[in-house]
């Protein structure tokens, strides 16, 4: 038994030895190279394989990789002052806060289409020691040293880094550092509403269900190779993608028919403590689709309604780029925990014994000016098959309704 323990300790030592120095403390007079303070998440994979694989499949891992971000960044850089060029990285690669003098490198990494640095990786989250909720968006404070912060206590001792539990990692204020609002730059509109809505007053938040309860659901597993089995958080961050979206709303409807006209009343109850969808990026949209099928299942009627925030630029022209926004032209977002009723009226299908009513909620695919969509298609390795161009179903209900003769 003792021999087995010795071999386990020796194995851990040999495994962790290459990581020595990755999180070494810095002197008071010099700052470590960026890749030493914020090492690539591949380094963490050696001990945190499960977490790494979940993160690798997440949207966060692609924060500076996607074609829509790359095209939008180019548009932003071309239309704003150089002193504001770090704005997008404030959330898409938040270590820019500590390494603002490396901005040119950050930009080149994105434009390379194959960045060698992570945008939102392990250290970009787990080196956050505090969050200032008095700034908008809230500002994280990084501690660059030998300690990795997280939501677990009694971490196993290891040679890679020290570990410290912080309650912050189980609180919504940790997440709102990047999901609250667009960072202000010169010329920014001062009165644009935030992305989340009044989340702090929702039932979920006041009943002790922070963002992590849905977007980092717990399961019983190891937090690191060889760690004790316990409840650990999922790091795929399900939302638009992932099963959690099916729990975002309840969907129901009733019908009323006459020989000439039919009505469908759709009842949508939001179950989430934030706007749906979050209005960033500016093309975010949820579609409520009503489709009516008559004789031989032929579609005889279709109508769509959009839940979105539409921005206007300095000339009050519609824009999908919220960094150009000076005002809100329209706001039909589903508000936190809101119940909304949509009524559709249409001609009753003729020569059919019944009609099929199908109501579907989806996250809409990318939309915007034709030149923007074309650039994204050209930049995306899969072209029109890229995820950005695909709709994602949230909920659907179908009903066959007999028709009166």
C-alpha positions in Angstrom: 0.0 0.0 0.0 2.8 2.4 1.0 4.6 1.5 -2.3 1.5 2.4 -4.2 1.1 5.7 -2.5 4.8 6.5 -3.2 4.4 5.6 -6.9 1.3 7.8 -7.1 3.1 10.8 -5.5 6.1 10.2 -7.8 3.8 10.0 -10.8 2.2 13.3 -9.9 5.6 14.9 -9.4 6.8 13.9 -12.8 3.5 15.0 -14.4 3.5 18.4 -12.7 7.2 19.1 -13.0 6.9 20.7 -16.5 4.3 23.1 -15.1 6.7 24.5 -12.5 7.0 28.2 -13.1 3.8 28.7 -15.1 2.3 30.6 -12.2 5.5 31.8 -10.5 5.2 35.0 -8.6 6.4 38.2 -10.3 8.8 40.7 -8.9 7.6 44.1 -7.9 9.5 45.8 -10.7 8.9 43.6 -13.7 5.9 41.8 -15.1 6.2 38.3 -16.5 5.7 37.6 -20.2 2.1 37.3 -21.1 2.2 33.6 -21.7 3.7 33.0 -18.3 0.9 35.0 -16.5 -1.8 33.5 -18.7 -0.6 30.2 -20.0 -2.5 28.3 -22.6 -5.3 26.1 -21.4 -3.5 23.1 -23.0 -1.2 23.3 -20.0 -4.1 22.8 -17.6 -5.3 19.8 -19.6 -2.5 17.6 -18.1 -4.3 17.5 -14.7 -7.8 18.8 -15.6 -8.7 16.7 -18.6 -12.5 16.6 -18.0 -12.7 20.3 -17.5 -10.5 21.0 -20.5 -12.6 18.8 -22.8 -15.8 20.6 -21.7 -14.2 24.0 -22.1 -12.9 23.1 -25.5 -16.4 22.4 -26.7 -17.7 25.7 -25.3 -18.4 29.0 -27.0 -16.0 30.6 -24.5 -13.1 28.6 -26.1 -13.9 30.2 -29.4 -14.2 33.8 -28.1 -11.5 35.1 -30.5 -11.8 32.4 -33.2 -15.2 32.8 -34.9 -15.6 34.4 -38.2 -18.4 36.8 -37.0 -16.0 38.1 -34.3 -13.2 38.5 -36.7 -15.3 40.4 -39.2 -16.9 42.5 -36.5 -13.5 43.3 -35.0 -12.2 44.5 -38.4 -15.3 46.7 -38.7 -14.7 48.1 -35.2 -11.0 48.8 -35.7 -11.8 50.6 -39.0 -14.4 52.9 -37.5 -13.0 53.9 -34.0 -10.1 55.7 -32.5 -7.0 53.7 -31.9 -7.1 54.5 -28.2 -10.4 52.5 -28.0 -9.2 49.4 -30.0 -8.9 47.2 -26.9 -12.6 47.4 -26.2 -13.7 44.1 -27.7 -10.9 42.2 -25.9 -12.1 43.5 -22.5 -14.4 40.4 -22.6 -13.3 38.3 -25.6 -9.7 38.2 -24.1 -9.9 39.8 -20.7 -6.2 39.5 -20.0 -5.9 42.7 -22.1 -6.7 44.4 -18.8 -3.2 43.4 -17.5 -1.4 43.6 -20.9 -2.8 46.6 -22.6 0.6 47.3 -24.2 0.2 44.0 -26.1 -2.8 45.1 -28.0 -1.2 44.8 -31.4 -0.4 41.2 -30.6 -4.0 40.5 -29.6 -5.3 41.9 -32.9 -2.8 40.0 -34.9 -3.7 36.8 -33.1 -7.3 37.2 -34.1 -6.5 38.2 -37.7 -4.3 35.1 -38.1 -7.4 32.9 -38.0 -5.4 30.5 -35.9 -4.7 32.3 -32.6 -2.0 30.7 -30.4 -3.3 32.4 -27.3 -6.7 31.7 -25.6 -9.3 34.4 -25.5 -11.3 33.1 -22.6 -9.4 30.2 -21.1 -8.6 28.7 -17.7 -6.4 31.6 -16.3 -8.6 34.3 -17.7 -11.3 33.2 -15.3 -9.4 31.5 -12.5 -6.9 34.4 -11.8 -9.8 36.7 -10.9 -9.7 37.6 -7.2 -12.4 40.2 -7.0 -15.0 42.1 -9.0 -15.9 45.8 -8.7 -19.6 46.1 -9.0 -19.5 49.9 -9.0 -18.2 50.1 -12.5 -20.2 49.3 -15.7 -19.5 46.7 -16.8 -18.2 45.4 -13.5 -14.4 45.2 -13.5 -12.5 42.1 -12.5 -9.3 42.3 -10.5 -6.6 39.7 -11.5 -4.0 38.4 -9.1 -1.1 37.2 -11.1 0.9 34.9 -8.9 1.0 31.3 -7.7 -2.6 30.9 -6.7 -5.5 29.7 -8.8 -9.0 30.7 -7.5 -12.1 28.6 -7.7 -15.3 27.4 -6.0 -14.0 24.3 -4.3 -12.3 23.9 -0.9 -9.8 21.4 0.3 -8.0 21.1 -3.0 -5.3 18.4 -3.2 -1.8 19.7 -2.8 0.1 19.8 -6.1 3.3 21.1 -7.7 1.6 23.3 -10.4 -0.1 26.0 -8.3 -1.7 26.8 -5.0 -5.5 26.8 -4.8 -7.9 29.0 -2.9 -11.7 28.9 -2.6 -13.6 32.1 -3.1 -17.3 32.5 -2.8 -17.1 34.8 -5.8 -17.0 31.8 -8.0 -20.5 30.8 -7.0 -22.0 34.2 -7.4 -23.6 35.9 -10.4 -21.3 38.9 -10.1 -18.4 36.8 -11.3 -20.2 36.3 -14.6 -21.5 39.8 -15.2 -18.0 41.1 -15.7 -18.5 40.1 -19.3 -22.2 39.7 -19.7 -23.5 43.1 -18.4 -22.9 45.7 -21.1 -20.6 47.0 -23.7 -17.5 48.7 -22.2 -17.6 52.5 -22.8 -15.4 54.1 -25.4 -15.2 57.7 -26.7 -18.5 58.6 -28.2 -20.5 55.8 -26.6 -24.1 56.5 -25.9 -24.6 57.1 -22.2 -28.1 55.8 -21.7 -28.2 52.5 -23.5 -29.8 49.7 -21.3 -27.7 46.8 -20.2 -27.9 43.3 -21.7 -29.3 41.3 -18.8 -32.2 43.4 -17.6 -33.0 43.7 -13.8 -31.5 40.2 -13.0 -30.7 41.1 -9.4 -34.4 41.4 -8.5 -35.5 38.1 -10.1 -36.8 35.1 -8.2 -33.9 33.0 -9.4 -31.3 35.4 -8.0 -33.1 36.2 -4.7 -33.7 32.5 -4.1 -30.0 31.7 -4.3 -29.8 30.5 -7.9 -26.9 32.4 -9.5 -25.9 32.2 -13.2 -23.7 29.1 -12.5 -26.7 27.1 -11.4 -27.9 26.9 -15.0 -24.8 27.7 -17.0 -22.4 25.6 -15.0 -24.6 22.7 -13.8 -23.0 20.4 -11.3 -22.4 16.7 -11.6 -20.4 14.2 -9.4 -16.9 13.8 -10.8 -13.3 14.8 -10.2 -12.2 18.5 -10.4 -8.7 17.2 -11.3 -7.0 13.9 -12.1 -6.8 12.0 -8.8 -8.9 14.5 -6.9 -11.7 13.2 -4.6 -15.1 12.7 -6.3 -17.6 15.4 -5.4 -20.0 17.8 -7.0 -18.1 19.7 -9.7 -19.2 22.4 -12.2 -19.6 21.8 -15.9 -17.3 24.0 -18.0 -19.1 23.7 -21.4 -21.2 26.7 -20.2 -24.5 25.6 -21.9 -26.8 28.3 -23.1 -27.7 28.9 -26.7 -25.9 25.5 -27.3 -26.6 22.8 -24.8 -29.6 21.1 -23.2 -30.2 24.0 -20.8 -31.9 26.0 -23.6 -34.9 23.6 -23.4 -35.4 24.8 -19.9 -35.4 28.5 -20.8 -39.1 28.8 -21.5 -42.5 27.0 -21.3 -44.5 27.1 -24.5 -48.2 26.5 -24.9 -51.1 27.7 -27.1 -54.8 27.5 -27.6 -56.8 27.7 -30.8 -60.2 29.1 -31.9 -61.6 28.5 -35.4 -64.5 29.6 -37.5 -65.1 28.5 -41.2 -63.4 31.7 -42.3 -60.9 32.8 -39.6 -58.7 31.0 -37.0 -56.9 32.4 -34.0 -53.9 30.9 -32.1 -53.0 32.4 -28.7 -49.4 31.5 -27.8 -48.3 31.7 -24.2 -44.6 32.0 -23.6 -43.2 32.0 -20.0 -39.6 32.9 -19.6 -37.9 30.8 -16.9 -34.6 32.7 -17.0 -33.5 35.7 -14.9 -32.2 37.7 -17.8 -33.4 39.1 -21.1 -33.9 36.5 -23.8 -31.9 36.7 -25.9 -29.1 38.8 -24.5 -28.9 41.7 -27.1 -25.2 41.2 -27.8 -24.0 40.7 -30.4 -26.4 43.1 -32.0 -27.8 40.5 -34.4 -29.1 38.3 -31.5 -32.7 37.3 -32.1 -35.2 34.8 -31.0 -37.9 33.9 -33.5 -41.5 32.9 -32.7 -42.6 30.9 -35.7 -46.2 29.9 -36.4 -46.8 27.4 -39.2 -50.2 26.1 -40.3 -50.5 22.9 -42.4 -53.7 22.1 -44.2 -54.7 19.3 -46.6 -51.9 16.8 -47.4 -49.7 18.6 -44.9 -49.2 21.5 -47.3 -48.0 24.7 -45.5 -50.8 27.2 -46.0 -49.8 30.0 -43.6 -46.6 31.2 -41.8 -45.9 34.2 -39.6 -42.8 35.1 -37.5 -42.3 37.5 -34.7 -38.9 38.6 -33.4 -37.6 39.1 -29.9 -34.6 41.4 -30.2 -33.2 44.8 -29.5 -32.7 46.9 -32.6 -30.1 49.7 -32.5 -29.8 53.0 -34.3 -26.6 54.7 -35.2 -25.8 58.4 -35.1 -28.1 58.9 -38.2 -30.7 56.7 -36.6 -30.2 54.1 -39.2 -30.6 50.5 -38.1 -27.3 48.8 -37.2 -26.4 45.3 -35.9 -23.1 46.7 -34.5 -23.9 47.8 -31.0 -20.6 49.7 -30.8 -22.2 52.1 -33.3 -25.4 52.3 -31.3 -26.6 55.7 -30.2 -30.2 54.7 -29.3 -32.6 51.8 -29.2 -35.0 51.9 -32.1 -37.1 48.9 -30.9 -36.9 46.5 -28.0 -39.0 43.3 -28.0 -36.7 41.2 -25.9 -38.4 38.7 -23.6 -37.7 40.3 -20.2 -36.5 38.3 -17.1 -39.2 35.8 -16.0 -41.7 37.5 -18.2 -45.0 35.9 -19.4 -45.9 37.0 -22.9 -49.0 36.3 -25.0 -48.8 36.4 -28.8 -52.1 36.2 -30.8 -52.0 35.1 -34.5 -55.0 35.5 -36.8 -55.2 33.8 -40.3 -57.6 32.4 -42.8 -58.9 28.9 -41.9 -57.6 26.3 -44.3 -60.2 25.2 -46.8 -61.1 21.7 -48.0 -59.3 20.1 -45.0 -60.8 18.1 -42.2 -58.2 19.5 -39.8 -55.1 21.7 -39.6 -51.8 21.1 -38.0 -50.5 24.0 -35.8 -46.8 24.2 -35.1 -45.3 26.9 -32.9 -41.5 27.0 -32.7 -39.1 29.2 -30.7 -35.6 29.3 -32.2 -32.4 31.3 -31.8 -32.1 32.9 -35.2 -29.1 32.5 -37.5 -26.8 35.4 -38.1 -28.4 38.3 -40.0 -27.4 41.8 -41.1 -26.2 43.7 -44.2 -25.5 41.6 -47.2 -21.8 42.6 -47.3 -21.3 41.7 -43.7 -22.9 38.2 -44.2 -20.8 37.7 -47.3 -17.6 38.5 -45.4 -18.5 36.2 -42.6 -19.2 33.4 -45.1 -15.9 34.0 -46.8 -14.0 34.0 -43.4 -15.7 30.9 -42.1 -14.0 27.6 -42.9 -17.4 25.9 -43.4 -19.0 28.8 -45.3 -22.8 28.8 -45.0 -22.5 25.6 -42.9 -20.8 27.5 -40.1 -22.7 27.5 -36.8 -23.4 31.2 -37.1 -25.7 30.5 -40.1 -27.7 27.8 -38.3 -30.9 28.3 -36.3 -31.1 26.6 -32.9 -34.4 25.3 -31.6 -35.4 26.3 -28.1 -38.9 24.8 -27.8 -41.7 23.5 -30.1 -45.3 22.4 -29.8 -47.6 20.8 -32.3 -51.3 20.2 -32.3 -53.8 18.8 -34.8 -57.0 20.8 -34.7 -60.3 19.5 -36.2 -62.0 22.1 -38.4 -65.7 22.9 -38.3 -67.6 22.3 -41.5 
